[in-house]
Short mmCIF file of C-alpha atoms in Angstrom, two decimals:
data_model
loop_
_atom_site.label_atom_id
_atom_site.label_comp_id
_atom_site.label_asym_id
_atom_site.label_seq_id
_atom_site.Cartn_x
_atom_site.Cartn_y
_atom_site.Cartn_z
CA MET U 1 0.00 0.00 0.00
CA LYS U 2 1.35 3.42 -1.00
CA ARG U 3 0.69 6.02 1.67
CA GLU U 4 0.07 8.73 -0.90
CA CYS U 5 -2.55 6.54 -2.61
CA LEU U 6 -4.53 5.92 0.58
CA THR U 7 -7.79 7.73 1.32
CA ILE U 8 -9.35 7.36 4.78
CA ILE U 9 -13.04 8.24 5.01
CA GLY U 10 -14.28 8.90 8.53
CA THR U 11 -17.97 8.10 8.88
CA ALA U 12 -20.81 8.35 11.37
CA HIS U 13 -22.02 4.75 11.63
CA VAL U 14 -25.72 5.59 11.43
CA SER U 15 -25.69 8.41 8.88
CA GLN U 16 -27.23 8.38 5.40
CA ASN U 17 -24.82 11.17 4.38
CA SER U 18 -21.91 8.89 5.24
CA VAL U 19 -23.33 6.16 3.00
CA GLU U 20 -23.47 8.53 0.03
CA GLU U 21 -20.02 9.98 0.76
CA VAL U 22 -18.45 6.52 0.84
CA LYS U 23 -20.07 5.31 -2.38
CA ASN U 24 -19.28 8.50 -4.29
CA ALA U 25 -15.60 8.39 -3.24
CA ILE U 26 -15.26 4.77 -4.40
CA TYR U 27 -16.92 5.48 -7.77
CA GLU U 28 -14.73 8.56 -8.33
CA GLN U 29 -11.37 7.14 -7.25
CA ASN U 30 -11.79 3.57 -8.50
CA PRO U 31 -9.44 2.02 -5.88
CA GLU U 32 -7.93 -1.46 -6.07
CA VAL U 33 -9.00 -2.24 -2.50
CA VAL U 34 -11.77 -0.99 -0.24
CA ALA U 35 -10.79 -1.57 3.40
CA ILE U 36 -13.68 -1.57 5.85
CA GLU U 37 -13.85 -1.38 9.64
CA LEU U 38 -15.30 -4.87 10.11
CA ASP U 39 -14.07 -8.23 11.35
CA ILE U 40 -15.09 -11.49 9.67
CA GLY U 41 -17.94 -12.14 12.11
CA ARG U 42 -19.61 -8.76 11.69
CA TYR U 43 -19.02 -8.88 7.91
CA GLU U 44 -20.82 -12.22 7.60
CA ARG U 45 -23.74 -11.03 9.73
CA LEU U 46 -24.13 -7.90 7.60
CA MET U 47 -24.07 -9.95 4.41
CA LYS U 48 -26.72 -12.33 5.70
CA GLU U 49 -28.93 -9.42 6.77
CA GLN U 50 -28.48 -7.83 3.36
CA ALA U 51 -29.46 -11.09 1.67
CA GLY U 52 -32.57 -11.32 3.83
CA ILE U 53 -31.30 -14.34 5.75
CA GLU U 54 -32.63 -14.16 9.30
CA GLU U 55 -30.67 -16.09 11.87
CA ASP U 56 -32.61 -16.89 15.01
CA GLU U 57 -30.63 -19.73 16.51
CA GLU U 58 -30.81 -20.38 20.20
CA ILE U 59 -28.15 -18.78 22.41
CA SER U 60 -26.75 -21.08 25.08
CA VAL U 61 -27.00 -19.14 28.34
CA THR U 62 -25.46 -22.16 30.09
CA ASN U 63 -22.29 -21.95 27.98
CA ILE U 64 -22.10 -18.17 28.46
CA ILE U 65 -22.07 -18.63 32.24
CA LYS U 66 -19.78 -21.69 32.22
CA GLU U 67 -17.23 -19.91 30.00
CA ASN U 68 -17.37 -16.80 32.21
CA LYS U 69 -18.61 -14.63 29.32
CA VAL U 70 -21.54 -13.00 31.07
CA GLY U 71 -19.89 -9.57 31.11
CA LEU U 72 -18.96 -9.94 27.44
CA PHE U 73 -22.52 -10.93 26.52
CA VAL U 74 -24.08 -8.05 28.46
CA ALA U 75 -21.62 -5.47 27.07
CA SER U 76 -22.17 -6.71 23.52
CA GLY U 77 -25.94 -6.64 24.00
CA ILE U 78 -25.89 -3.08 25.35
CA LEU U 79 -23.77 -1.78 22.47
CA THR U 80 -25.96 -3.59 19.92
CA TYR U 81 -29.06 -2.13 21.53
CA ILE U 82 -27.76 1.45 21.56
CA GLN U 83 -26.56 1.36 17.96
CA SER U 84 -29.76 -0.29 16.72
CA LYS U 85 -31.95 2.17 18.63
CA ILE U 86 -30.13 5.19 17.22
CA GLY U 87 -30.23 3.65 13.75
CA GLU U 88 -34.00 3.18 13.94
CA ASP U 89 -34.57 6.72 15.22
CA VAL U 90 -32.63 8.26 12.32
CA ASP U 91 -33.95 5.64 9.85
CA VAL U 92 -30.51 4.26 8.98
CA LYS U 93 -29.48 0.70 9.80
CA PRO U 94 -26.17 0.33 11.68
CA GLY U 95 -23.45 -0.66 9.23
CA SER U 96 -25.19 0.93 6.23
CA GLU U 97 -22.03 2.80 5.25
CA MET U 98 -20.12 -0.50 5.26
CA ILE U 99 -22.81 -2.11 3.11
CA GLY U 100 -22.57 0.87 0.77
CA ALA U 101 -18.78 0.47 0.57
CA ILE U 102 -19.10 -3.26 -0.15
CA GLU U 103 -21.71 -2.71 -2.87
CA ALA U 104 -19.66 0.04 -4.54
CA ALA U 105 -16.49 -2.08 -4.35
CA ASN U 106 -18.26 -5.00 -5.99
CA GLU U 107 -19.61 -2.75 -8.74
CA ILE U 108 -16.14 -1.49 -9.73
CA GLY U 109 -14.42 -4.86 -9.19
CA ALA U 110 -12.31 -3.74 -6.19
CA LYS U 111 -11.17 -6.18 -3.52
CA ILE U 112 -12.56 -5.92 0.00
CA ALA U 113 -10.26 -6.00 3.02
CA LEU U 114 -11.58 -6.59 6.55
CA ILE U 115 -9.27 -4.60 8.78
CA ASP U 116 -10.85 -4.55 12.25
CA ARG U 117 -9.98 -6.66 15.28
CA ASP U 118 -12.39 -9.40 16.37
CA ILE U 119 -15.14 -7.68 18.38
CA ASN U 120 -15.03 -10.37 21.09
CA ILE U 121 -11.31 -9.75 21.64
CA THR U 122 -11.90 -6.00 21.79
CA LEU U 123 -14.73 -6.24 24.33
CA GLN U 124 -12.93 -8.81 26.49
CA ARG U 125 -9.77 -6.70 26.59
CA ALA U 126 -11.86 -3.65 27.50
CA LEU U 127 -13.62 -5.49 30.33
CA ASN U 128 -10.31 -6.82 31.65
CA GLU U 129 -8.80 -3.33 31.66
CA MET U 130 -11.75 -1.49 33.19
CA SER U 131 -12.01 -0.96 36.92
CA LEU U 132 -15.23 -1.77 38.77
CA TRP U 133 -16.02 1.95 38.95
CA GLU U 134 -15.50 2.33 35.18
CA LYS U 135 -17.81 -0.62 34.51
CA LEU U 136 -20.50 0.92 36.71
CA LYS U 137 -20.15 4.25 34.91
CA PHE U 138 -20.36 2.45 31.56
CA MET U 139 -23.61 0.74 32.62
CA MET U 140 -25.09 4.01 33.87
CA SER U 141 -24.10 5.86 30.69
CA ALA U 142 -25.68 3.08 28.64
CA VAL U 143 -28.92 3.35 30.60
CA PHE U 144 -29.05 7.15 30.27
CA SER U 145 -28.34 6.91 26.54
CA LEU U 146 -31.57 4.94 26.12
CA PHE U 147 -33.46 8.11 26.95
CA ALA U 148 -31.67 10.39 24.48
CA SER U 149 -33.97 13.02 23.01
CA ASP U 150 -34.80 13.37 19.34
CA ASP U 151 -32.77 16.60 19.26
CA ASP U 152 -29.71 14.65 20.40
CA LEU U 153 -30.21 12.09 17.65
CA LYS U 154 -30.52 14.76 14.96
CA ASP U 155 -26.92 15.74 15.69
CA ILE U 156 -25.45 12.37 14.63
CA GLU U 157 -23.85 13.87 11.52
CA ASP U 158 -22.14 16.52 13.67
CA LEU U 159 -19.99 13.77 15.19
CA LYS U 160 -17.85 13.91 12.06
CA ASN U 161 -17.01 17.58 12.67
CA GLN U 162 -13.57 17.75 14.27
CA ASP U 163 -14.48 20.10 17.12
CA THR U 164 -17.48 17.97 18.14
CA LEU U 165 -15.51 14.77 17.69
CA ASP U 166 -12.62 16.02 19.83
CA GLU U 167 -15.09 16.97 22.56
CA VAL U 168 -16.77 13.55 22.51
CA MET U 169 -13.45 11.66 22.49
CA GLU U 170 -12.11 13.77 25.35
CA TYR U 171 -15.25 13.03 27.38
CA PHE U 172 -14.88 9.31 26.62
CA LYS U 173 -11.23 9.42 27.70
CA GLU U 174 -12.11 11.07 31.02
CA ALA U 175 -15.10 8.80 31.71
CA SER U 176 -13.20 5.56 31.14
CA PRO U 177 -9.48 5.82 30.30
CA SER U 178 -9.13 2.02 30.18
CA ALA U 179 -12.03 1.53 27.76
CA TYR U 180 -10.81 4.46 25.64
CA LYS U 181 -7.38 2.86 25.37
CA VAL U 182 -8.80 -0.47 24.17
CA LEU U 183 -11.75 0.67 22.06
CA VAL U 184 -10.03 3.61 20.38
CA LYS U 185 -6.23 3.79 20.70
CA GLU U 186 -5.56 0.06 20.34
CA ARG U 187 -7.93 -0.21 17.40
CA ASP U 188 -6.31 2.81 15.74
CA ALA U 189 -3.06 0.84 15.80
CA TYR U 190 -4.71 -2.43 14.69
CA LEU U 191 -6.56 -0.76 11.81
CA ALA U 192 -3.39 1.04 10.67
CA ASN U 193 -1.40 -2.20 10.81
CA SER U 194 -4.05 -4.01 8.75
CA ILE U 195 -3.92 -1.30 6.08
CA LEU U 196 -0.11 -1.43 5.92
CA ASN U 197 -0.33 -5.15 5.20
CA ILE U 198 -2.50 -4.63 2.10
CA PRO U 199 -0.26 -5.41 -0.91
CA GLU U 200 -2.18 -3.29 -3.45
CA ASP U 201 -1.26 0.38 -3.91
CA HIS U 202 -4.54 2.31 -4.21
CA VAL U 203 -6.75 1.86 -1.12
CA ILE U 204 -9.84 3.57 0.29
CA ALA U 205 -10.42 2.84 3.99
CA VAL U 206 -13.89 3.30 5.51
CA VAL U 207 -13.75 3.70 9.30
CA GLY U 208 -15.55 5.48 12.11
CA ALA U 209 -14.67 9.16 12.28
CA GLY U 210 -13.17 8.73 15.74
CA HIS U 211 -10.41 6.50 14.36
CA LYS U 212 -9.23 8.61 11.43
CA GLU U 213 -6.80 10.93 13.22
CA GLY U 214 -5.21 8.16 15.30
CA MET U 215 -4.82 5.90 12.27
CA GLU U 216 -3.11 8.62 10.27
CA LYS U 217 -0.59 9.18 13.07
CA TYR U 218 0.28 5.48 13.11
CA LEU U 219 0.43 5.30 9.31
CA ASP U 220 2.85 8.24 9.25
CA ASN U 221 4.92 6.61 12.03
CA PRO U 222 4.51 2.82 11.57
CA GLU U 223 7.41 2.11 13.94
CA LYS U 224 5.12 3.21 16.79
CA ILE U 225 2.56 0.48 16.10
CA PRO U 226 2.74 -2.12 18.93
CA PRO U 227 3.43 -5.79 18.03
CA ILE U 228 0.21 -7.40 16.81
CA GLU U 229 0.43 -10.01 19.61
CA ASP U 230 0.14 -7.20 22.17
CA LEU U 231 -3.09 -6.06 20.51
CA THR U 232 -4.81 -9.44 20.26
CA SER U 233 -3.88 -11.39 23.39
CA ILE U 234 -6.34 -11.76 26.27
CA LYS U 235 -4.59 -11.16 29.58
CA LYS U 236 -6.06 -11.60 33.01
CA LYS U 237 -5.99 -8.67 35.40
CA SER U 238 -2.97 -8.51 37.63
CA GLY U 239 -2.78 -7.20 41.16
CA ILE U 240 -4.59 -8.04 44.39
CA PRO U 241 -8.33 -8.68 43.92
CA TRP U 242 -9.42 -6.77 47.00
CA LEU U 243 -13.13 -7.01 46.22
CA LYS U 244 -12.96 -10.80 45.98
CA ILE U 245 -10.97 -10.96 49.22
CA ILE U 246 -13.56 -8.84 51.05
CA LEU U 247 -16.46 -10.86 49.64
CA ALA U 248 -14.69 -14.10 50.60
CA ALA U 249 -14.07 -12.86 54.15
CA ILE U 250 -17.80 -12.53 54.88
CA PRO U 251 -18.80 -16.19 54.36
CA ILE U 252 -15.51 -17.41 55.87
CA SER U 253 -16.32 -15.48 59.04
CA PHE U 254 -19.71 -17.21 59.14
CA VAL U 255 -18.05 -20.63 58.99
CA VAL U 256 -15.55 -19.63 61.70
CA ILE U 257 -18.37 -18.53 64.02
CA PHE U 258 -20.23 -21.82 63.54
CA PHE U 259 -17.01 -23.78 64.12
CA LEU U 260 -16.14 -21.87 67.30
CA ALA U 261 -19.66 -22.37 68.61
CA PHE U 262 -19.37 -26.10 67.99
CA LEU U 263 -15.98 -26.26 69.79
CA ASN U 264 -17.47 -24.41 72.76
CA GLY U 265 -20.25 -26.97 73.05
CA ILE U 266 -22.97 -24.54 72.05
CA ASN U 267 -26.06 -26.11 70.49
CA ILE U 268 -26.11 -24.78 66.93
CA GLU U 269 -28.85 -26.96 65.42
CA ASN U 270 -31.48 -24.23 65.66
CA ASN U 271 -29.01 -21.66 64.35
CA LEU U 272 -28.13 -23.88 61.40
CA LEU U 273 -31.80 -24.43 60.60
CA GLU U 274 -32.43 -20.69 60.82
CA PHE U 275 -29.42 -20.08 58.57
CA VAL U 276 -30.79 -22.45 55.91
CA LEU U 277 -34.36 -21.17 56.09
CA ILE U 278 -33.40 -17.49 56.00
CA GLY U 279 -30.77 -17.88 53.27
CA GLY U 280 -32.94 -20.12 51.12
CA GLY U 281 -36.15 -18.24 51.89
CA THR U 282 -34.85 -14.83 50.83
CA ALA U 283 -33.48 -16.37 47.62
CA PHE U 284 -36.87 -17.98 46.94
CA ILE U 285 -38.76 -14.74 47.60
CA GLY U 286 -36.32 -12.68 45.51
CA SER U 287 -36.66 -15.10 42.62
CA ILE U 288 -40.48 -15.21 42.74
CA LEU U 289 -40.78 -11.42 43.02
CA SER U 290 -38.60 -11.08 39.91
CA GLY U 291 -41.11 -13.16 37.97
CA SER U 292 -39.35 -16.52 37.86
CA LYS U 293 -40.82 -19.95 37.36
CA ILE U 294 -41.44 -21.84 40.60
CA GLN U 295 -38.71 -24.33 39.61
CA SER U 296 -36.12 -21.53 39.43
CA ALA U 297 -37.14 -20.24 42.86
CA ILE U 298 -36.86 -23.74 44.36
CA VAL U 299 -33.35 -24.11 42.93
CA GLY U 300 -32.45 -20.74 44.44
CA PHE U 301 -33.77 -21.90 47.82
CA ILE U 302 -31.70 -25.11 47.71
CA VAL U 303 -28.38 -23.59 46.65
CA ALA U 304 -28.53 -20.29 48.58
CA PRO U 305 -27.15 -21.65 51.90
CA LEU U 306 -24.22 -23.18 50.01
CA THR U 307 -23.51 -20.09 47.92
CA ILE U 308 -23.52 -17.87 51.02
CA ILE U 309 -20.48 -19.73 52.37
CA HIS U 310 -18.83 -20.06 48.94
CA PRO U 311 -17.60 -16.65 47.69
CA LEU U 312 -17.22 -17.77 44.06
CA LEU U 313 -20.80 -18.97 43.67
CA ALA U 314 -24.02 -16.97 43.41
CA ALA U 315 -27.51 -18.39 43.89
CA GLY U 316 -28.81 -16.10 41.14
CA TRP U 317 -26.80 -17.87 38.49
CA PHE U 318 -28.35 -21.21 39.42
CA SER U 319 -31.85 -19.73 39.35
CA GLY U 320 -31.00 -17.98 36.08
CA LEU U 321 -29.74 -21.21 34.49
CA THR U 322 -32.94 -22.97 35.53
CA GLU U 323 -35.03 -20.10 34.15
CA ALA U 324 -33.09 -20.28 30.88
CA LYS U 325 -34.27 -23.87 30.40
CA TYR U 326 -37.86 -22.59 30.29
CA ARG U 327 -37.21 -19.28 28.55
CA LYS U 328 -35.08 -20.06 25.50
CA VAL U 329 -32.95 -17.08 24.44
CA ARG U 330 -32.66 -16.53 20.71
CA ARG U 331 -30.85 -13.94 18.61
CA SER U 332 -34.21 -12.32 17.89
CA ASP U 333 -34.42 -11.42 21.60
CA ILE U 334 -31.34 -9.24 21.15
CA ALA U 335 -32.76 -7.66 18.00
CA LYS U 336 -36.06 -6.96 19.75
CA LEU U 337 -34.29 -4.93 22.46
CA SER U 338 -34.11 -1.93 20.12
CA LYS U 339 -37.88 -2.11 19.55
CA ILE U 340 -38.83 -1.93 23.22
CA ASN U 341 -41.18 0.99 23.88
CA SER U 342 -42.88 -0.07 27.09
CA PHE U 343 -42.36 -2.13 30.22
CA LYS U 344 -44.65 -4.78 28.70
CA ASP U 345 -42.24 -5.17 25.76
CA LEU U 346 -39.35 -5.47 28.21
CA TRP U 347 -41.24 -8.01 30.34
CA ASN U 348 -41.84 -10.19 27.27
CA ASN U 349 -38.13 -10.29 26.39
CA ASN U 350 -36.45 -13.51 27.55
CA ILE U 351 -33.02 -11.92 28.03
CA PHE U 352 -34.47 -9.33 30.39
CA ARG U 353 -36.52 -11.92 32.28
CA ILE U 354 -33.54 -14.22 32.90
CA LEU U 355 -31.30 -11.36 34.01
CA LEU U 356 -34.10 -10.15 36.29
CA VAL U 357 -34.28 -13.58 37.95
CA VAL U 358 -30.51 -13.58 38.46
CA ILE U 359 -30.61 -10.11 40.01
CA GLY U 360 -33.70 -10.80 42.13
CA THR U 361 -32.33 -14.02 43.59
CA ASN U 362 -28.93 -12.51 44.33
CA LEU U 363 -30.56 -9.46 45.90
CA GLY U 364 -32.55 -11.70 48.24
CA VAL U 365 -29.42 -13.60 49.28
CA SER U 366 -27.52 -10.34 49.77
CA ILE U 367 -30.20 -9.04 52.13
CA ALA U 368 -29.96 -12.28 54.10
CA THR U 369 -26.15 -12.21 54.19
CA LEU U 370 -25.67 -8.56 55.09
CA VAL U 371 -28.78 -7.76 57.16
CA ILE U 372 -30.87 -10.65 58.47
CA LEU U 373 -28.34 -13.43 59.21
CA PRO U 374 -25.87 -11.29 61.18
CA SER U 375 -28.58 -10.01 63.53
CA ARG U 376 -30.59 -13.23 63.78
CA VAL U 377 -27.85 -15.88 63.77
CA PHE U 378 -24.22 -14.81 63.88
CA ILE U 379 -24.17 -11.98 66.40
CA PRO U 380 -26.16 -14.01 68.96
CA LEU U 381 -23.80 -16.96 68.43
CA PHE U 382 -20.78 -14.68 68.74
CA LEU U 383 -22.10 -13.33 72.05
CA LYS U 384 -22.66 -16.87 73.36
CA ILE U 385 -19.14 -17.95 72.37
CA PHE U 386 -17.52 -15.16 74.38
CA GLY U 387 -20.07 -15.22 77.21
CA MET U 388 -21.48 -11.79 76.57
#
């Protein structure tokens, strides 16, 4: 690829003007290659949608939980929802500018290069880098974005203006430096590296407007691009997991109190029974109040006493897995998220219902662990042990 023969078009991903700009540039310049900001997975999904092929296969919630991909699934779902919702409000499907680029490339006989990093790698690296506080802020921002006004949505095209774009990117950097690094800076480098590896000379690259400036800096200084392995590997967080240690200390202290009471010859049968009934009962109530099947609530009741003393287990996941057996999650449930206009629509969505059961059950167990059990079981036992 010759640097002087490269044109980078920065687009707004849900803008009809961007679609026309991309197609016109390709027709006028007649490039050898059109490079687009897609990975193979997103490219195939776009092509199937364009061909009218609707995929509605079942999503295995069990595998998502077993493979520890819950955060990845939720983050992906939120981003899909936001982009789809904005696209519907401005009457432009997400990815339309990429479809336009592909169609124009096919019409002039140009090759198509997929230059983006796998979305799953990007999201997983972002989640691994983000602190708990950054994740909470991300969730809150996502929720608030669902209530964006029509006036806000009319300004989509303004995102391509440099002053507006700089302001948005600066806000993103301040809100979540870790996510900004992975979602923007790393992908700038990855996209630039992909373009440099294109053997043809004349290339048009179609990317989000937020990547254009960073890509150009890397293309002008390719020696600054990190090794590709550093941009694609999935590393676990380093450091001391203080939150896990604190959460583990609570149930461990419960076990210690029971053990000390036993050693001191204190009758703990009634306390153990109360522990089981309160722990299981709050899980059952939390599950039922969240709208679960009775089977899911029963599972929550059974496992709650065990999960309370095991810091790596949560009763909600067991109730959620049971609920998932009765409420099959399909890809259409994700697509329907962008069409939700009322609580009734939300209530009828299987993804929402399963997550609600998980949250409701865990909330019940948390109330038992932090409020009811200490006052009803553990503090009285503690006082007996030390003769108070």
